[in-house]
Short mmCIF file of C-alpha atoms and ligand atoms in Angstrom, two decimals:
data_model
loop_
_atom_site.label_atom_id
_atom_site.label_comp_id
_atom_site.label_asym_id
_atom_site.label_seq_id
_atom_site.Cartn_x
_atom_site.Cartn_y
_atom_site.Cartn_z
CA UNK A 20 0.00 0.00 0.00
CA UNK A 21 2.83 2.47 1.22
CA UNK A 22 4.63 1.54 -2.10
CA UNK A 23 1.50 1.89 -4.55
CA UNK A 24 0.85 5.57 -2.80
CA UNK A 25 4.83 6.55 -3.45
CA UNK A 26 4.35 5.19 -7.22
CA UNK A 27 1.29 7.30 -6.96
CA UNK A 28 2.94 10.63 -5.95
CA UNK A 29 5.91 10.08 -7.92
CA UNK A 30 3.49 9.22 -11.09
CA UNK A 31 1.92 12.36 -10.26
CA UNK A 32 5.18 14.42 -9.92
CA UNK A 33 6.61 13.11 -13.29
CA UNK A 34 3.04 14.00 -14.93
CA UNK A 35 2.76 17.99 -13.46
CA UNK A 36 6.29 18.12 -14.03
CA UNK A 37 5.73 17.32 -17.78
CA UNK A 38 2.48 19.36 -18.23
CA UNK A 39 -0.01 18.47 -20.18
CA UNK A 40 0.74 16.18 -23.32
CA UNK A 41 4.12 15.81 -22.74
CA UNK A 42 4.84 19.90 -22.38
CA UNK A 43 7.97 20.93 -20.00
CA UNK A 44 8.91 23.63 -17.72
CA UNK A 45 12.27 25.05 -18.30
CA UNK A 46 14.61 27.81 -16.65
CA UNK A 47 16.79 29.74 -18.12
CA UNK A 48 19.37 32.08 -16.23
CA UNK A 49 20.32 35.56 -18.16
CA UNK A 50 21.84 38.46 -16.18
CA UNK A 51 20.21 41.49 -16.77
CA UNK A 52 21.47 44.46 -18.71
CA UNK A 53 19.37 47.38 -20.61
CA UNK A 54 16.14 46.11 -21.93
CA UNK A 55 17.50 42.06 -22.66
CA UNK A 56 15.50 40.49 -19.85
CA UNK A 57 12.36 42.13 -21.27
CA UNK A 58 13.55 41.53 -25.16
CA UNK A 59 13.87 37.75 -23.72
CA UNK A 60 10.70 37.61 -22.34
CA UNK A 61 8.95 38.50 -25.37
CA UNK A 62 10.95 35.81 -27.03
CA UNK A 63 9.87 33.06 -24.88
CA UNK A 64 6.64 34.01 -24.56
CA UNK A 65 6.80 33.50 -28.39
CA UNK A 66 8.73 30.24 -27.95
CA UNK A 67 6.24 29.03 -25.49
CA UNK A 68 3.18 29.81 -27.80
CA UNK A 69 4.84 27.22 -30.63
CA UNK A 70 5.84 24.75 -28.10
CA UNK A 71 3.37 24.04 -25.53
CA UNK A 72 6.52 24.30 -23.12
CA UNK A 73 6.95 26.86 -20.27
CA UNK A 74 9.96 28.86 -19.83
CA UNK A 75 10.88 30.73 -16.41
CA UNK A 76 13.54 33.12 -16.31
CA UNK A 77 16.17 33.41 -13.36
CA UNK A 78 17.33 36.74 -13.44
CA UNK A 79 20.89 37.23 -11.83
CA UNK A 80 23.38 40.59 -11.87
CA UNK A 81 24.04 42.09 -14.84
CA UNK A 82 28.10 41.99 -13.89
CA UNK A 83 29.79 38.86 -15.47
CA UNK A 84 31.81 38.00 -13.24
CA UNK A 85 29.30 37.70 -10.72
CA UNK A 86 27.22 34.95 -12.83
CA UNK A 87 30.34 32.90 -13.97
CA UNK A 88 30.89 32.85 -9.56
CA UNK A 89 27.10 31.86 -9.36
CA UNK A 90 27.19 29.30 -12.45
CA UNK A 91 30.33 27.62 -10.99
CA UNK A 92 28.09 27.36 -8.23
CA UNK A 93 25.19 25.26 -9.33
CA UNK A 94 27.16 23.29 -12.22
CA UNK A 95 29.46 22.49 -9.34
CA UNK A 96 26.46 21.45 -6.75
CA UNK A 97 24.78 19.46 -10.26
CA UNK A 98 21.75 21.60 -9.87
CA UNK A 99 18.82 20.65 -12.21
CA UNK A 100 17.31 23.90 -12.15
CA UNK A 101 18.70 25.59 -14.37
CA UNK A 102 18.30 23.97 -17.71
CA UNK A 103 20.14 26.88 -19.80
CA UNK A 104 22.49 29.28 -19.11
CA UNK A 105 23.10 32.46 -21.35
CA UNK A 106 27.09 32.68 -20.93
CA UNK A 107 30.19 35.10 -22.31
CA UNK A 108 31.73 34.92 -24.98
CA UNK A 109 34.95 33.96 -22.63
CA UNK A 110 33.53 31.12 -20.36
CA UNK A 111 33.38 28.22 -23.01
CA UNK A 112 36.79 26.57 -21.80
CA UNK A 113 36.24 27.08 -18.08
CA UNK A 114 32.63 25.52 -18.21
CA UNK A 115 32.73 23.09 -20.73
CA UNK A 116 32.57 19.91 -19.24
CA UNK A 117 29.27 20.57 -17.37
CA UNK A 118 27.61 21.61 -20.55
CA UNK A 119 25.82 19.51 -23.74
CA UNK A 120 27.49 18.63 -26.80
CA UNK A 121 25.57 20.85 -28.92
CA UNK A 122 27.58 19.65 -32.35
CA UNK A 123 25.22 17.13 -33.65
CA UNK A 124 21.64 18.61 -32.66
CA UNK A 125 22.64 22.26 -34.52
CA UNK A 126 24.12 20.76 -37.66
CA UNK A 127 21.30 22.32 -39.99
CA UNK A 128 21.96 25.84 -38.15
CA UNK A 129 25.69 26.28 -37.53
CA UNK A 130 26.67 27.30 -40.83
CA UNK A 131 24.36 30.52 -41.00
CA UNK A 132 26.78 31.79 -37.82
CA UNK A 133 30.00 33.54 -38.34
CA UNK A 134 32.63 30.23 -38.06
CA UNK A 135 35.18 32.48 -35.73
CA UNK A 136 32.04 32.53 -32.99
CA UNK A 137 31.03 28.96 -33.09
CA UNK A 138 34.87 28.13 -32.94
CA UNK A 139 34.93 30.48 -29.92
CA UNK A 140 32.14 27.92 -28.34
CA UNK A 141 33.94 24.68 -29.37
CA UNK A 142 35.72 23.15 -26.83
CA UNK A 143 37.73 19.86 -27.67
CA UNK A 144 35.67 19.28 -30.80
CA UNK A 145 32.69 20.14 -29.02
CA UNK A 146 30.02 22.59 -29.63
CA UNK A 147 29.04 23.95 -25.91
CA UNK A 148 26.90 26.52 -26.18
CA UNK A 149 25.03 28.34 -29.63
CA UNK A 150 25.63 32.15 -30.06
CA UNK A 151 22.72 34.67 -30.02
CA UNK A 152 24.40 37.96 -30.09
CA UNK A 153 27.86 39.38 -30.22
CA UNK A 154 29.79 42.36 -28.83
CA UNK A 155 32.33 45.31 -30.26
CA UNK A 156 32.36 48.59 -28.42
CA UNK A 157 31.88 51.56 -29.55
CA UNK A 158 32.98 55.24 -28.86
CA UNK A 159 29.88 57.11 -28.14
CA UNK A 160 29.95 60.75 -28.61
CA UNK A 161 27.67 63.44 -28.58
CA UNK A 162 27.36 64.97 -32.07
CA UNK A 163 25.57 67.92 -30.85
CA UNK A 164 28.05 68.81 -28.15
CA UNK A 165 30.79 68.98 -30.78
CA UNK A 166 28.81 70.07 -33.21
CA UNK A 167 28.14 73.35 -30.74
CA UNK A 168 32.27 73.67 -30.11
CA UNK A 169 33.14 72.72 -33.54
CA UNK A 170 35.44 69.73 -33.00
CA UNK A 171 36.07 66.48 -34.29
CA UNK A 172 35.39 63.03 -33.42
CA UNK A 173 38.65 62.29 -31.90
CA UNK A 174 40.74 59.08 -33.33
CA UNK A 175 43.51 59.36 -30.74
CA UNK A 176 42.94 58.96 -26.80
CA UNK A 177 44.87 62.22 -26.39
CA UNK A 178 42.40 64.06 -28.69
CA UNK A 179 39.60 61.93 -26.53
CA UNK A 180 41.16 63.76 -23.49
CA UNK A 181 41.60 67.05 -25.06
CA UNK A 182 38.09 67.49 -26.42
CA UNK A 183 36.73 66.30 -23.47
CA UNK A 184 38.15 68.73 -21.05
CA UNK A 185 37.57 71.51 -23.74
CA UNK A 186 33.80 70.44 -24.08
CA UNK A 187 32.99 69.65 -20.67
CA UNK A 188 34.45 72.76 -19.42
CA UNK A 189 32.50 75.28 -21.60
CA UNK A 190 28.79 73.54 -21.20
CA UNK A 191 29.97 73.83 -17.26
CA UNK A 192 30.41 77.30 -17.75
CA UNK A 193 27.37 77.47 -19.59
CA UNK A 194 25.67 76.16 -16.53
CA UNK A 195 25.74 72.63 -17.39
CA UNK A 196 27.28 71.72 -14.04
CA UNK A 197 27.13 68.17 -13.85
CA UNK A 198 28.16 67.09 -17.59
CA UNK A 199 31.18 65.48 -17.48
CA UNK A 200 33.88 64.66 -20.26
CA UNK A 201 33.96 60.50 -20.34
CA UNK A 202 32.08 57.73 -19.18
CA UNK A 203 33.19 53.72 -19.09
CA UNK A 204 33.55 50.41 -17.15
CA UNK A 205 36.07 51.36 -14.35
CA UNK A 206 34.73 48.89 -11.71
CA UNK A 207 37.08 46.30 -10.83
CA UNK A 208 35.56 42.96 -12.69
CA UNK A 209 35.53 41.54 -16.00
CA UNK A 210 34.79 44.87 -17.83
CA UNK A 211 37.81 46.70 -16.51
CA UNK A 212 39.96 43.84 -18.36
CA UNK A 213 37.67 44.72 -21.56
CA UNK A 214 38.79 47.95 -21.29
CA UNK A 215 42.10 48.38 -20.15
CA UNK A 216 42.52 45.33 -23.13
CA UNK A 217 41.58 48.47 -25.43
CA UNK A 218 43.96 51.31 -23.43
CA UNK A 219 46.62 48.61 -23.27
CA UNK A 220 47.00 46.87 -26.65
CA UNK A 221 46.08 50.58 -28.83
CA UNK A 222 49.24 51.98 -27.03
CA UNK A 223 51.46 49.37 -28.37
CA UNK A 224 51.30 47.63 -25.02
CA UNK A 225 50.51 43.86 -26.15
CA UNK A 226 47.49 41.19 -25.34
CA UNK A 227 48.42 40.44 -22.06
CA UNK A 228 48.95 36.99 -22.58
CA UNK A 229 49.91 36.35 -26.21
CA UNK A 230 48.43 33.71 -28.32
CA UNK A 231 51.95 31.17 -27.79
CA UNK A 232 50.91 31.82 -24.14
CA UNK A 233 53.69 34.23 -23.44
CA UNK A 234 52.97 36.85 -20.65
CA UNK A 235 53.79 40.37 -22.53
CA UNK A 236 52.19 42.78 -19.87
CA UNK A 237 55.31 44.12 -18.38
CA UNK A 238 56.12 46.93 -20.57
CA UNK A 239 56.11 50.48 -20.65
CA UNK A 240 53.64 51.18 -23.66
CA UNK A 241 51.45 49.69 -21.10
CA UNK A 242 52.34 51.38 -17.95
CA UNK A 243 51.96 54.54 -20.18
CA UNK A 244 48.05 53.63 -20.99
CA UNK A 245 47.35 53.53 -17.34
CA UNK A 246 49.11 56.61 -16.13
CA UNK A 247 47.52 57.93 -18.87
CA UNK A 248 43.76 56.53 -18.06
CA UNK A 249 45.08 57.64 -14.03
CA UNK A 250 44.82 60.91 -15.25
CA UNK A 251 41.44 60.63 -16.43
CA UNK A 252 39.66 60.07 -13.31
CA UNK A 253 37.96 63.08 -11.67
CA UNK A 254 39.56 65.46 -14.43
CA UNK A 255 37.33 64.17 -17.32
CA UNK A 256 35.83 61.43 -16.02
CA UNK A 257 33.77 61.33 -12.53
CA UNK A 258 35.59 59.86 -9.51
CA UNK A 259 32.40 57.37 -9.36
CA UNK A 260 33.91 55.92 -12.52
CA UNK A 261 35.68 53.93 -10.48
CA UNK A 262 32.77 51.69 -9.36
CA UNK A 263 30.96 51.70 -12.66
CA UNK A 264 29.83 48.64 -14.87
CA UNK A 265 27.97 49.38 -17.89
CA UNK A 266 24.62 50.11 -16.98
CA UNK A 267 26.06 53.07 -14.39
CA UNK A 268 28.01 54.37 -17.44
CA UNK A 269 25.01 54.28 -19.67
CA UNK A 270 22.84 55.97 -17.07
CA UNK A 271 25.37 59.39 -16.82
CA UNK A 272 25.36 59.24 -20.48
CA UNK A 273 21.77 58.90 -21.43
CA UNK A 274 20.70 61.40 -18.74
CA UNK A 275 22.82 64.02 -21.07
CA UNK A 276 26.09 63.89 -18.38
CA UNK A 277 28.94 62.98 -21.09
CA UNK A 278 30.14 64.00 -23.79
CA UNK A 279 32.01 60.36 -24.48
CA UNK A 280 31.36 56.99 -23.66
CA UNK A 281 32.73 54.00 -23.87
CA UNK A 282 29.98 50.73 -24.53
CA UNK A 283 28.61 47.67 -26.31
CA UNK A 284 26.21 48.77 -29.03
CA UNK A 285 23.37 47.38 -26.45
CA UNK A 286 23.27 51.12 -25.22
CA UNK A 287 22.53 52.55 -28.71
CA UNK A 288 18.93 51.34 -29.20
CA UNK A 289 18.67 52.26 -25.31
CA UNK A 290 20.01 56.16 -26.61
CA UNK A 291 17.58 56.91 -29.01
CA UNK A 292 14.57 54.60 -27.12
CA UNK A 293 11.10 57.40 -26.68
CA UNK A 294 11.83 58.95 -24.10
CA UNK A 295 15.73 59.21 -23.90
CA UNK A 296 16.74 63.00 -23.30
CA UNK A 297 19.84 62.03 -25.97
CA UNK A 298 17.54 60.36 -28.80
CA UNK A 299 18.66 61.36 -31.96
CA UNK A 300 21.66 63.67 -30.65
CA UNK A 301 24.68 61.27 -30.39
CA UNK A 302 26.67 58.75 -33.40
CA UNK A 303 28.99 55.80 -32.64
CA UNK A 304 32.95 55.93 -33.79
CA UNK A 305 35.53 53.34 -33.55
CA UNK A 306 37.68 53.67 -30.26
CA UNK A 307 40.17 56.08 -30.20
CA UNK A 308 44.15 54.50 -30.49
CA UNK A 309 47.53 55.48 -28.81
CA UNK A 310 49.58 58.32 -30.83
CA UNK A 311 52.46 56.31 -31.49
CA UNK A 312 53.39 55.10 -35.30
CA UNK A 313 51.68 52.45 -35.94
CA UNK A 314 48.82 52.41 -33.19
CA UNK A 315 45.67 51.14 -34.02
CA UNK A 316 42.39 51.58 -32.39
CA UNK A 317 41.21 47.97 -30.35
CA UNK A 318 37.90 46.98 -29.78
CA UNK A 319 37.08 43.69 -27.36
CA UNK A 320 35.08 40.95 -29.03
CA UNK A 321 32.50 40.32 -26.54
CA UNK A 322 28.96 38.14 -26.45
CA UNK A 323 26.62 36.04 -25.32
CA UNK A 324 25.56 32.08 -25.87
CA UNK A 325 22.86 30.02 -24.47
CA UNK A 326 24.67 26.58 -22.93
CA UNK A 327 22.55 23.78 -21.98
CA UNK A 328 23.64 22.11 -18.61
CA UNK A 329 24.33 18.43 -18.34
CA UNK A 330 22.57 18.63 -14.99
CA UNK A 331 19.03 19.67 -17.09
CA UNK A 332 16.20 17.16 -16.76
CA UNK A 333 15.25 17.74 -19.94
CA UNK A 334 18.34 18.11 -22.22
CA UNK A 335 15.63 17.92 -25.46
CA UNK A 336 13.93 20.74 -24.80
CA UNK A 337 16.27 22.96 -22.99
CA UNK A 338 18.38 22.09 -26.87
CA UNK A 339 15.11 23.07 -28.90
CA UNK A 340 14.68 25.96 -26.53
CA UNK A 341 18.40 26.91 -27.19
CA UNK A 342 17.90 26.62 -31.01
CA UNK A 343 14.63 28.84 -31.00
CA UNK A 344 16.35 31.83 -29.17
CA UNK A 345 19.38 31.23 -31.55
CA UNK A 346 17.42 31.33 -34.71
CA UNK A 347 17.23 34.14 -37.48
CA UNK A 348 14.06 34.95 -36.94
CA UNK A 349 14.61 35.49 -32.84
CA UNK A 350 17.94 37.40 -33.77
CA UNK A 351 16.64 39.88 -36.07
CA UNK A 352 13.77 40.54 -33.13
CA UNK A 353 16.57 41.18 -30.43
CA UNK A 354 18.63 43.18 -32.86
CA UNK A 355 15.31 45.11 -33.84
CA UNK A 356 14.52 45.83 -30.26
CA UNK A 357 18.05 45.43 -28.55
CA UNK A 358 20.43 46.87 -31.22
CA UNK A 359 22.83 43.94 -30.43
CA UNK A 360 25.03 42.35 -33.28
CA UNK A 361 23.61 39.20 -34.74
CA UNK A 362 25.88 36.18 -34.81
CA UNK A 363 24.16 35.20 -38.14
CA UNK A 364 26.03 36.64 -41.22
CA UNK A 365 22.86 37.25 -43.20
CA UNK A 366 21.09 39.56 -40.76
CA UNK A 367 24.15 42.16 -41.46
CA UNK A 368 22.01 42.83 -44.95
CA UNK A 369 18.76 43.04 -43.36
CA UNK A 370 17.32 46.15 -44.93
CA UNK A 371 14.97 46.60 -42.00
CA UNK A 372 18.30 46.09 -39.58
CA UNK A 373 19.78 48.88 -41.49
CA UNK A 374 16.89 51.07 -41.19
CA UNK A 375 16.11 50.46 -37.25
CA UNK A 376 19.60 49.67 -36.21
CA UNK A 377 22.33 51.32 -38.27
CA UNK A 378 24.97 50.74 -36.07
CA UNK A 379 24.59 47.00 -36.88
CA UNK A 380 25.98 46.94 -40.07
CA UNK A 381 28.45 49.44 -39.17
CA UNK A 382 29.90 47.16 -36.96
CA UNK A 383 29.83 44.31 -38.50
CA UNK A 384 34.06 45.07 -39.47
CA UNK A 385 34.25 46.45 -36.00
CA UNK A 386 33.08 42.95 -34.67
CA UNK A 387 35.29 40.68 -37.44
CA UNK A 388 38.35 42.80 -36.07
CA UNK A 389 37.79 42.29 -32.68
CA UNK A 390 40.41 41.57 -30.11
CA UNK A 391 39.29 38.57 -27.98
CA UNK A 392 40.33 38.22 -24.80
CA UNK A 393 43.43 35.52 -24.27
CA UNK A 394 40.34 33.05 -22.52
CA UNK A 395 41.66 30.19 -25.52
CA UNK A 396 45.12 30.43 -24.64
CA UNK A 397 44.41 30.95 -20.69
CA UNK A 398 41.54 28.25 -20.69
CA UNK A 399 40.85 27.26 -17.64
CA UNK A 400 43.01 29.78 -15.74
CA UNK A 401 41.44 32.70 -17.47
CA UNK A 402 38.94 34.10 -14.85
CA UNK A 403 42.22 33.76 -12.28
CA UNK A 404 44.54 35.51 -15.10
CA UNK A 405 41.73 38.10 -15.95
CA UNK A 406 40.92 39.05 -12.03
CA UNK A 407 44.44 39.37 -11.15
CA UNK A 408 44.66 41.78 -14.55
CA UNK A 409 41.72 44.22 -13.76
CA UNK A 410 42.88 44.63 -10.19
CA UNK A 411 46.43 45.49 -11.37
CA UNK A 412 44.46 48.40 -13.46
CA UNK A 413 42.06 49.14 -10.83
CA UNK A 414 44.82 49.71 -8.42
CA UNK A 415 46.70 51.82 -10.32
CA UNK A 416 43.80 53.84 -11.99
CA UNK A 417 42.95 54.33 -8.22
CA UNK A 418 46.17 55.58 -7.33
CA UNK A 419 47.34 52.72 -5.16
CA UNK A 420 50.63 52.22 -6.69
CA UNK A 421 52.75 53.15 -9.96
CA UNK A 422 51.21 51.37 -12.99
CA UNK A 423 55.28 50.21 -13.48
CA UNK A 424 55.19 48.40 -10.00
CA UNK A 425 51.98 47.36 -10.74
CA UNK A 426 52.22 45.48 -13.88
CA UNK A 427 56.03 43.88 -13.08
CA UNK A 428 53.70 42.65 -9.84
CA UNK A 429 51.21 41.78 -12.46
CA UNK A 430 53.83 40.24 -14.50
CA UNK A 431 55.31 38.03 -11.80
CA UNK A 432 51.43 36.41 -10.55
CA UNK A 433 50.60 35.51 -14.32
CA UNK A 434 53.86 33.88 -14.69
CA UNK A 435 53.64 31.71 -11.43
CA UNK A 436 49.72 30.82 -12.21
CA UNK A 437 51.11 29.85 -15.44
CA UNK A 438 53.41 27.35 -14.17
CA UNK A 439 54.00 24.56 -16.35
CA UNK A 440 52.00 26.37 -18.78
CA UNK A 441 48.38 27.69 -19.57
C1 LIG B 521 29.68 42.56 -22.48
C2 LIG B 521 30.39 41.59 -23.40
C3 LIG B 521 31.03 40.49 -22.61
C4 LIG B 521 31.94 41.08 -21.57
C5 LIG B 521 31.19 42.02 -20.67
C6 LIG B 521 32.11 42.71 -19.68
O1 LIG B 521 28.57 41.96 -21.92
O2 LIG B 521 29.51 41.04 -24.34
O3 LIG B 521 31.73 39.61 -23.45
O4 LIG B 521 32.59 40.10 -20.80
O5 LIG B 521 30.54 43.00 -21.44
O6 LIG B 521 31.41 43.50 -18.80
#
């Protein structure tokens, strides 16, 4: 009797868990920048319309570092509650072996991505996670502002500086008094390394760790960027920029504070969006470069994949779920409404892309030139080699130290995590 009643519960469990005719509950986990939870939300609810399936999301920080500490978390407990995880661009190697082999089920789709993304997601032959959007910053600058002053869109972080300080100064005097000169990521986590990556590497300085794994941070084009980014902060840039992430840096921007900032092209949709005080008054530029012969500007490839988790209860759907969001037609919806760059070649010649979204096929070079990160060369030592990075730059953009101490320091932790090699 006691064992027909616990058949009967557990019958009953399997049967709400599946829904009606066979339909599933799923969870997905997406941090939460700009308008992408709500832009996700409208996708599922689409998703979950053709499928009979329900979708939940779990909505987590918008900073990455925090969700790769909180995804280590449940992939290391074997938590079946999350079914999919929407991961960076730079997790792939580090997270790999908790995640589906996605090679076989996304044969008939791969090809329509760009192949340097899906290679970014293939770990040891296998496919771990399918790309819905990618990420190239851009230089955002107010075209009125300079319009008003008459000067250029700078191409050198000197000229960044200059017209900055020459713009901010005048609208103060004008009785602007809180505009400031630039915004960007200055918080000590992953988006620090993004950008000091940029400062770094368009000053001559190197990738930090080179692609035949050789540590090149100890130089002085380098220490140069950061003395020179030191004396940025409360000149042209707020103090605060010190604790900012994106979304603080997009929220002194679009409230008309700065002249420049520096962000993913999530932010431009969010610029000209109804009721933005800056709609229709800024343009995107490549960022600015070092002034030395032969400096180019750098832009970080960034981005975001949707992983399924060996742990999920329902590896099927959570795959189907992952192909849906993935797809051409759910790409051109987030780009529509998100301004995010598609992974999906053909969406760069979308003529209603172009019309919405210009900065989408503007940046579709931008994006193919991207710097990545050294996360295939540090693998599984890269969130270790990437922390111990920012906080070399935070410290010294802080003041607390000489960026030439700093970065032998720097130098000398990289090569012992290193070891035996990367
Ligand atoms: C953006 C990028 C991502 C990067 C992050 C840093 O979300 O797409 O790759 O790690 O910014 O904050």
């Amino acid at each position: 009797m006691k064992l027909a009643s616990a058949f009967l519960a557990l019958a009953v469990g399997v049967l709400l868990a599946a829904g009606p005719s066979g339909a599933v509950e799923l969870s997905i986990v997406s941090g939460d920048t700009g308008n992408g939870i709500k832009v996700l939300r409208e996708i599922l609810d689409r998703y979950e319309k053709k499928s009979g399936n329900k979708v939940d999301i779990v909505v987590i920080p918008p900073s990455t570092t925090d969700q790769f500490g909180q995804f280590r978390l449940w992939l290391a407990a074997g938590s079946s509650d999350i079914d999919v995880y929407q991961t960076d661009v730079i997790w792939a190697p580090q997270l790999a072996s908790q995640l589906v082999d996605l090679t076989a089920a996304t044969r008939d789709v791969v090809g329509e991505h760009f192949p340097s993304i899906i290679k970014s997601q293939t770990v040891n032959g296998r496919l771990v996670a399918l790309p819905i959007f990618t990420d190239a910053p851009a230089l955002y600058y107010r075209k009125d502002l300079l319009d008003k002053y008459g000067a250029k869109v700078p191409t050198t972080w000197k000229e960044l500086a200059d017209t900055a300080k020459l713009v901010m100064n005048k609208e103060r005097a004008a009785g602007n008094k809180d505009i400031w000169g630039f915004v960007f990521q200055g918080n000590a986590y992953e988006g620090l390394t993004c950008n000091a990556l940029e400062w770094v590497m368009s000053n001559g300085g190197g990738g930090i760790i080179e692609p035949d794994g050789g540590i090149s941070i100890d130089n002085p084009h380098a220490a140069a960027a950061l003395d020179m980014v030191k004396g940025w902060i409360g000149t042209i840039a707020p103090p605060g920029v010190l604790a900012y992430q994106e979304e603080e840096a997009r929220g002194v921007w679009q409230t008309g504070n700065a002249v420049f900032m520096r962000n993913w092209p999530y932010a431009y949709a969010l610029g000209n969006s109804e009721n933005s005080p800056i709609k229709g008054k800024f343009d995107v530029a490549p960022l600015p470069a070092g002034s030395g012969e032969g400096d180019r500007p750098v832009a970080t490839l960034g981005g975001w994949n949707l992983a399924v988790s060996k742990y999920s209860k329902h590896p099927e759907a959570a795959i189907d779920l992952v192909k849906f969001i993935a797809s051409r037609e759910m790409q051109k919806y987030r780009t529509l409404k998100t301004s995010n760059l598609p992974t999906i070649a053909a969406l760069y010649d979308d003529p209603d892309i172009a019309r919405q979204q210009p900065i989408v096929p503007r940046w579709k070079q931008i994006f193919l030139n991207a710097q990545p990160r050294p996360s295939a060369t540090a693998r599984i030592k890269y969130n270790e080699a990437s922390s111990q990075f920012w906080t070399a730059v935070h410290n010294t953009i802080s003041g607390q130290g000489s960026a030439a101490d700093n970065l032998a320091d720097l130098e000398a932790r990289l090569t012992k995590l290193k070891g035996k090699g990367w």
